[in-house]
């Protein structure tokens, strides 16, 4: 499946059948995780776990938000903006891979009982549990709570292109036609999931580069990593050559934290 198809197909799934992942899925996910590295020189790792105490299956708390999940992806990393950006990028790669396998996922940063999940893993010094996601077979029908949550967060909507992307300065919205070849990577970025669907990412196209900023907030650095993942993977698929680089002459502005730039080659 193409990356644009994976991105369009992915939606947060909170209702699962209760059936554990089959061995083939477990192996494929573990092999995929095994060959990933977190970008931007950051350290992060992902573990796939089956919730249990000893040999007994156990329910890990999500305040009732997730139903019927037995398997979970755990993102473990270090604190700091670039570490969280890199970790977010890496976790989204796995989320998209699971989407390709036909499995449901849902980033969870807030609605999880962290102590329940921490009992399932061992952390080294400096490591923290950043987010988790259930991974499994979707139930046909969403639970009522899931439908209410989706409606509350406006999960099926995204901000318009011109209020996320700008031409030269933050005062000038970027049109899809001015984005040229980059219309699709930016559109794929726009479809990214973000905590509470806040979409904190902003991008300024200027002088042969795209400069990426984010509005500070809970999980915004992870959100930024997801956005960079969608943007770069789409560029790779479309053979748009470039690389990320943090520019010394670009700085944060007002409430926008500068993260990195995509330099077109
Ligand atoms: C970093 C991050 C943290 C999130 N935390 C939660 C959470 O704690 N509980 C929850 O139900 N959804 C959570 N979400 C899912 C978002 O609400 C969801 O991605 C957004 O509403 C867009 O919907 P979609 O993923 O279906 O496109 C989180 C998403 C991200 C990216």
Tab-separated table of C-alpha atoms and ligand atoms in Angstrom:
chain	number	residue	atom	x	y	z
A	1	UNK	CA	0.000	0.000	0.000
A	2	UNK	CA	1.339	3.466	-0.833
A	3	UNK	CA	2.171	5.810	2.021
A	4	UNK	CA	-0.556	8.253	0.980
A	5	UNK	CA	-3.094	5.406	1.135
A	6	UNK	CA	-1.852	4.370	4.599
A	7	UNK	CA	-2.103	7.960	5.833
A	8	UNK	CA	-5.632	8.359	4.471
A	9	UNK	CA	-6.726	4.998	5.863
A	10	UNK	CA	-5.398	5.518	9.406
A	11	UNK	CA	-7.947	6.679	11.957
A	12	UNK	CA	-7.819	6.262	15.716
A	13	UNK	CA	-9.493	2.987	16.719
A	14	UNK	CA	-10.736	2.650	20.299
A	15	UNK	CA	-13.021	-0.421	19.968
A	16	UNK	CA	-11.396	-3.851	19.447
A	17	UNK	CA	-12.722	-7.407	19.149
A	18	UNK	CA	-10.843	-8.773	22.167
A	19	UNK	CA	-8.964	-11.298	20.001
A	20	UNK	CA	-5.187	-11.266	20.625
A	21	UNK	CA	-2.923	-10.525	17.643
A	22	UNK	CA	-1.984	-13.684	15.771
A	23	UNK	CA	1.614	-14.853	15.767
A	24	UNK	CA	2.250	-13.674	12.221
A	25	UNK	CA	1.190	-10.109	13.048
A	26	UNK	CA	3.297	-10.131	16.225
A	27	UNK	CA	6.358	-11.306	14.248
A	28	UNK	CA	5.855	-8.797	11.471
A	29	UNK	CA	5.441	-5.879	13.868
A	30	UNK	CA	8.470	-6.955	15.921
A	31	UNK	CA	10.595	-7.316	12.760
A	32	UNK	CA	9.494	-3.892	11.574
A	33	UNK	CA	10.261	-2.286	14.948
A	34	UNK	CA	13.621	-4.051	15.032
A	35	UNK	CA	14.910	-2.319	11.919
A	36	UNK	CA	13.769	1.225	12.850
A	37	UNK	CA	15.935	3.993	14.234
A	38	UNK	CA	14.610	7.204	15.740
A	39	UNK	CA	15.521	10.162	13.495
A	40	UNK	CA	17.281	13.429	14.485
A	41	UNK	CA	19.894	11.503	16.465
A	42	UNK	CA	17.394	10.831	19.233
A	43	UNK	CA	17.064	7.716	21.331
A	44	UNK	CA	13.682	6.030	21.479
A	45	UNK	CA	12.433	2.483	21.425
A	46	UNK	CA	9.123	0.762	20.907
A	47	UNK	CA	7.925	-2.422	22.588
A	48	UNK	CA	4.976	-4.577	21.639
A	49	UNK	CA	3.456	-6.152	24.745
A	50	UNK	CA	0.582	-8.485	25.535
A	51	UNK	CA	-1.105	-7.371	28.743
A	52	UNK	CA	-0.551	-10.023	31.401
A	53	UNK	CA	0.574	-10.712	34.964
A	54	UNK	CA	2.606	-13.913	34.963
A	55	UNK	CA	0.615	-16.072	32.534
A	56	UNK	CA	-2.704	-14.425	33.265
A	57	UNK	CA	-4.177	-11.841	30.891
A	58	UNK	CA	-4.695	-8.515	32.663
A	59	UNK	CA	-6.609	-5.356	31.804
A	60	UNK	CA	-4.451	-2.242	31.510
A	61	UNK	CA	-6.312	0.930	32.435
A	62	UNK	CA	-7.425	3.430	29.807
A	63	UNK	CA	-10.324	4.989	31.781
A	64	UNK	CA	-12.739	2.980	29.625
A	65	UNK	CA	-11.585	4.758	26.460
A	66	UNK	CA	-10.227	1.611	24.812
A	67	UNK	CA	-12.329	-1.543	24.762
A	68	UNK	CA	-11.294	-5.076	23.821
A	69	UNK	CA	-7.535	-4.493	23.328
A	70	UNK	CA	-5.049	-7.120	24.493
A	71	UNK	CA	-1.880	-5.940	22.715
A	72	UNK	CA	-0.173	-2.584	23.039
A	73	UNK	CA	2.705	-0.645	21.517
A	74	UNK	CA	4.707	1.318	24.083
A	75	UNK	CA	6.909	4.268	23.133
A	76	UNK	CA	9.849	4.717	25.458
A	77	UNK	CA	12.136	7.714	25.115
A	78	UNK	CA	13.829	10.656	26.735
A	79	UNK	CA	12.426	14.105	27.501
A	80	UNK	CA	13.430	17.193	25.501
A	81	UNK	CA	11.884	18.722	22.383
A	82	UNK	CA	13.997	16.976	19.741
A	83	UNK	CA	13.863	13.622	21.560
A	84	UNK	CA	10.083	13.820	21.657
A	85	UNK	CA	9.926	14.888	18.005
A	86	UNK	CA	12.141	11.947	16.972
A	87	UNK	CA	10.177	9.516	19.140
A	88	UNK	CA	6.906	10.761	17.650
A	89	UNK	CA	8.239	10.258	14.118
A	90	UNK	CA	9.330	6.693	14.911
A	91	UNK	CA	6.062	5.686	16.623
A	92	UNK	CA	3.994	7.012	13.707
A	93	UNK	CA	6.013	4.834	11.312
A	94	UNK	CA	4.872	1.798	13.310
A	95	UNK	CA	1.284	3.085	13.448
A	96	UNK	CA	1.272	3.395	9.640
A	97	UNK	CA	2.814	-0.061	9.271
A	98	UNK	CA	0.057	-1.542	11.486
A	99	UNK	CA	-2.511	0.312	9.354
A	100	UNK	CA	-1.050	-1.426	6.324
A	101	UNK	CA	-1.495	-4.767	8.113
A	102	UNK	CA	-5.183	-3.884	8.520
A	103	UNK	CA	-4.872	-3.345	12.288
A	104	UNK	CA	-6.306	-0.571	14.409
A	105	UNK	CA	-4.221	1.764	16.592
A	106	UNK	CA	-4.809	4.867	18.708
A	107	UNK	CA	-2.132	7.154	20.125
A	108	UNK	CA	-2.778	7.541	23.877
A	109	UNK	CA	-0.898	10.124	25.890
A	110	UNK	CA	-3.501	11.140	28.452
A	111	UNK	CA	-6.157	8.476	28.927
A	112	UNK	CA	-3.964	5.671	30.250
A	113	UNK	CA	-3.135	4.460	33.732
A	114	UNK	CA	0.605	4.843	33.427
A	115	UNK	CA	1.358	2.696	36.484
A	116	UNK	CA	-0.459	-0.270	34.901
A	117	UNK	CA	1.714	-0.022	31.780
A	118	UNK	CA	4.929	0.670	33.703
A	119	UNK	CA	4.470	-2.663	35.508
A	120	UNK	CA	4.776	-4.397	32.108
A	121	UNK	CA	8.234	-3.006	31.199
A	122	UNK	CA	11.619	-2.090	32.604
A	123	UNK	CA	13.002	1.369	32.021
A	124	UNK	CA	16.666	2.337	32.081
A	125	UNK	CA	17.891	5.585	33.606
A	126	UNK	CA	16.644	8.665	31.738
A	127	UNK	CA	13.962	6.691	29.933
A	128	UNK	CA	10.271	7.470	30.245
A	129	UNK	CA	7.076	5.968	28.944
A	130	UNK	CA	5.966	8.632	26.447
A	131	UNK	CA	2.755	7.273	24.896
A	132	UNK	CA	1.102	3.955	24.159
A	133	UNK	CA	-1.251	2.603	21.532
A	134	UNK	CA	-3.506	-0.432	21.508
A	135	UNK	CA	-2.957	-2.538	18.404
A	136	UNK	CA	-5.444	-5.122	17.241
A	137	UNK	CA	-8.482	-6.099	15.238
A	138	UNK	CA	-11.104	-3.368	14.949
A	139	UNK	CA	-14.642	-4.005	16.074
A	140	UNK	CA	-17.251	-3.275	13.402
A	141	UNK	CA	-19.197	-0.877	15.565
A	142	UNK	CA	-17.634	1.917	17.638
A	143	UNK	CA	-18.553	2.089	21.337
A	144	UNK	CA	-20.755	5.039	22.317
A	145	UNK	CA	-17.854	6.560	24.271
A	146	UNK	CA	-15.625	6.375	21.198
A	147	UNK	CA	-18.251	8.111	19.049
A	148	UNK	CA	-18.647	10.823	21.681
A	149	UNK	CA	-14.852	11.305	21.910
A	150	UNK	CA	-14.477	11.567	18.126
A	151	UNK	CA	-17.259	14.133	17.936
A	152	UNK	CA	-15.804	16.096	20.875
A	153	UNK	CA	-12.325	16.310	19.331
A	154	UNK	CA	-13.708	16.926	15.811
A	155	UNK	CA	-11.519	13.982	14.772
A	156	UNK	CA	-12.801	13.837	11.195
A	157	UNK	CA	-11.898	17.473	10.554
A	158	UNK	CA	-8.641	19.279	9.970
A	159	UNK	CA	-7.802	22.999	9.783
A	160	UNK	CA	-7.772	24.403	6.233
A	161	UNK	CA	-4.520	24.238	4.218
A	162	UNK	CA	-4.042	28.025	4.337
A	163	UNK	CA	-4.283	28.268	8.119
A	164	UNK	CA	-1.500	25.710	8.670
A	165	UNK	CA	0.867	26.548	5.792
A	166	UNK	CA	2.301	29.945	4.855
A	167	UNK	CA	4.157	31.619	2.020
A	168	UNK	CA	7.289	33.545	3.137
A	169	UNK	CA	5.711	34.949	6.319
A	170	UNK	CA	3.070	33.847	8.804
A	171	UNK	CA	0.849	36.630	7.456
A	172	UNK	CA	0.410	35.036	4.003
A	173	UNK	CA	-1.518	31.751	3.663
A	174	UNK	CA	0.034	29.278	1.225
A	175	UNK	CA	-2.260	28.215	-1.609
A	176	UNK	CA	-2.230	24.635	-2.872
A	177	UNK	CA	-1.073	25.823	-6.295
A	178	UNK	CA	1.817	27.866	-4.822
A	179	UNK	CA	2.883	24.737	-2.904
A	180	UNK	CA	3.538	23.091	-6.308
A	181	UNK	CA	4.986	19.573	-5.995
A	182	UNK	CA	4.775	19.906	-2.217
A	183	UNK	CA	0.996	20.119	-2.199
A	184	UNK	CA	0.680	16.375	-1.507
A	185	UNK	CA	3.333	16.099	1.268
A	186	UNK	CA	1.702	19.086	3.006
A	187	UNK	CA	-1.767	17.613	2.531
A	188	UNK	CA	-0.523	14.320	4.056
A	189	UNK	CA	0.937	16.298	6.971
A	190	UNK	CA	-2.487	17.962	7.411
A	191	UNK	CA	-4.110	14.528	7.878
A	192	UNK	CA	-1.754	13.637	10.750
A	193	UNK	CA	-3.229	12.693	14.111
A	194	UNK	CA	-2.469	15.047	17.007
A	195	UNK	CA	-3.291	15.133	20.713
A	196	UNK	CA	-6.918	16.342	21.119
A	197	UNK	CA	-6.779	16.972	17.359
A	198	UNK	CA	-5.104	20.337	18.111
A	199	UNK	CA	-2.970	20.309	14.929
A	200	UNK	CA	-0.233	22.475	16.469
A	201	UNK	CA	2.003	22.339	13.366
A	202	UNK	CA	2.715	25.372	11.146
A	203	UNK	CA	4.954	25.435	8.071
A	204	UNK	CA	6.444	28.414	6.228
A	205	UNK	CA	7.640	27.934	2.635
A	206	UNK	CA	10.527	30.302	1.985
A	207	UNK	CA	13.643	30.462	-0.202
A	208	UNK	CA	13.703	26.812	-1.323
A	209	UNK	CA	12.875	25.421	2.089
A	210	UNK	CA	9.972	24.524	4.362
A	211	UNK	CA	10.384	25.697	7.943
A	212	UNK	CA	8.498	23.696	10.577
A	213	UNK	CA	7.133	25.276	13.762
A	214	UNK	CA	4.764	24.141	16.494
A	215	UNK	CA	2.553	25.796	19.058
A	216	UNK	CA	3.682	24.739	22.511
A	217	UNK	CA	1.295	22.384	24.306
A	218	UNK	CA	0.927	18.956	25.854
A	219	UNK	CA	2.348	16.358	23.391
A	220	UNK	CA	3.014	19.047	20.725
A	221	UNK	CA	6.567	17.797	20.185
A	222	UNK	CA	5.242	14.263	19.540
A	223	UNK	CA	2.628	15.772	17.219
A	224	UNK	CA	5.419	17.550	15.349
A	225	UNK	CA	7.298	14.274	14.894
A	226	UNK	CA	4.169	12.677	13.418
A	227	UNK	CA	3.808	15.598	11.007
A	228	UNK	CA	7.458	15.365	9.905
A	229	UNK	CA	7.015	11.625	9.396
A	230	UNK	CA	4.009	12.102	7.103
A	231	UNK	CA	5.790	14.899	5.205
A	232	UNK	CA	9.097	13.092	4.670
A	233	UNK	CA	7.656	9.656	3.844
A	234	UNK	CA	5.402	11.285	1.247
A	235	UNK	CA	8.351	13.231	-0.232
A	236	UNK	CA	10.306	9.967	-0.460
A	237	UNK	CA	7.420	8.244	-2.214
A	238	UNK	CA	7.055	11.118	-4.703
A	239	UNK	CA	10.833	11.246	-5.182
A	240	UNK	CA	11.014	14.850	-3.972
A	241	UNK	CA	14.623	15.186	-2.887
A	242	UNK	CA	15.515	17.049	0.283
A	243	UNK	CA	16.662	16.700	3.859
A	244	UNK	CA	15.876	18.041	7.338
A	245	UNK	CA	18.302	20.536	8.838
A	246	UNK	CA	18.007	22.887	11.783
A	247	UNK	CA	18.945	26.332	10.454
A	248	UNK	CA	20.873	28.720	12.703
A	249	UNK	CA	19.264	31.784	11.065
A	250	UNK	CA	15.663	30.658	11.609
A	251	UNK	CA	14.230	31.291	15.043
A	252	UNK	CA	11.071	30.759	17.030
A	253	UNK	CA	8.499	33.501	16.646
A	254	UNK	CA	5.856	34.581	19.188
A	255	UNK	CA	4.198	31.358	20.307
A	256	UNK	CA	5.688	29.283	17.446
A	257	UNK	CA	8.627	27.068	18.390
A	258	UNK	CA	10.975	26.449	15.463
A	259	UNK	CA	11.914	22.785	15.055
A	260	UNK	CA	13.624	22.114	11.733
A	261	UNK	CA	13.593	22.887	8.012
A	262	UNK	CA	13.242	20.741	4.916
A	263	UNK	CA	15.877	21.895	2.447
A	264	UNK	CA	14.888	21.128	-1.126
A	265	UNK	CA	17.751	19.565	-3.079
B	1	LIG	C1	0.347	12.502	20.907
B	1	LIG	C2	-1.112	12.086	20.901
B	1	LIG	C3	-1.766	11.798	22.096
B	1	LIG	C4	-3.101	11.362	22.077
B	1	LIG	N1	-3.705	11.034	23.274
B	1	LIG	C5	-4.975	10.543	23.266
B	1	LIG	C6	-5.570	10.112	24.494
B	1	LIG	O1	-4.984	10.195	25.562
B	1	LIG	N2	-6.823	9.567	24.429
B	1	LIG	C7	-7.514	9.434	23.244
B	1	LIG	O2	-8.626	8.910	23.253
B	1	LIG	N3	-6.962	9.853	22.057
B	1	LIG	C8	-5.732	10.390	22.040
B	1	LIG	N4	-5.130	10.784	20.853
B	1	LIG	C9	-5.872	10.615	19.567
B	1	LIG	C10	-6.411	11.948	19.020
B	1	LIG	O3	-7.518	12.379	19.749
B	1	LIG	C11	-6.754	11.762	17.537
B	1	LIG	O4	-5.570	11.448	16.831
B	1	LIG	C12	-7.377	12.988	16.912
B	1	LIG	O5	-8.631	13.273	17.494
B	1	LIG	C13	-7.580	12.811	15.382
B	1	LIG	O6	-8.379	11.677	15.103
B	1	LIG	P1	-7.840	10.520	14.154
B	1	LIG	O7	-6.589	9.959	14.805
B	1	LIG	O8	-8.941	9.520	14.075
B	1	LIG	O9	-7.511	11.131	12.798
B	1	LIG	C14	-3.815	11.253	20.847
B	1	LIG	C15	-3.150	11.558	19.645
B	1	LIG	C16	-1.818	11.961	19.666
B	1	LIG	C17	-1.127	12.234	18.379
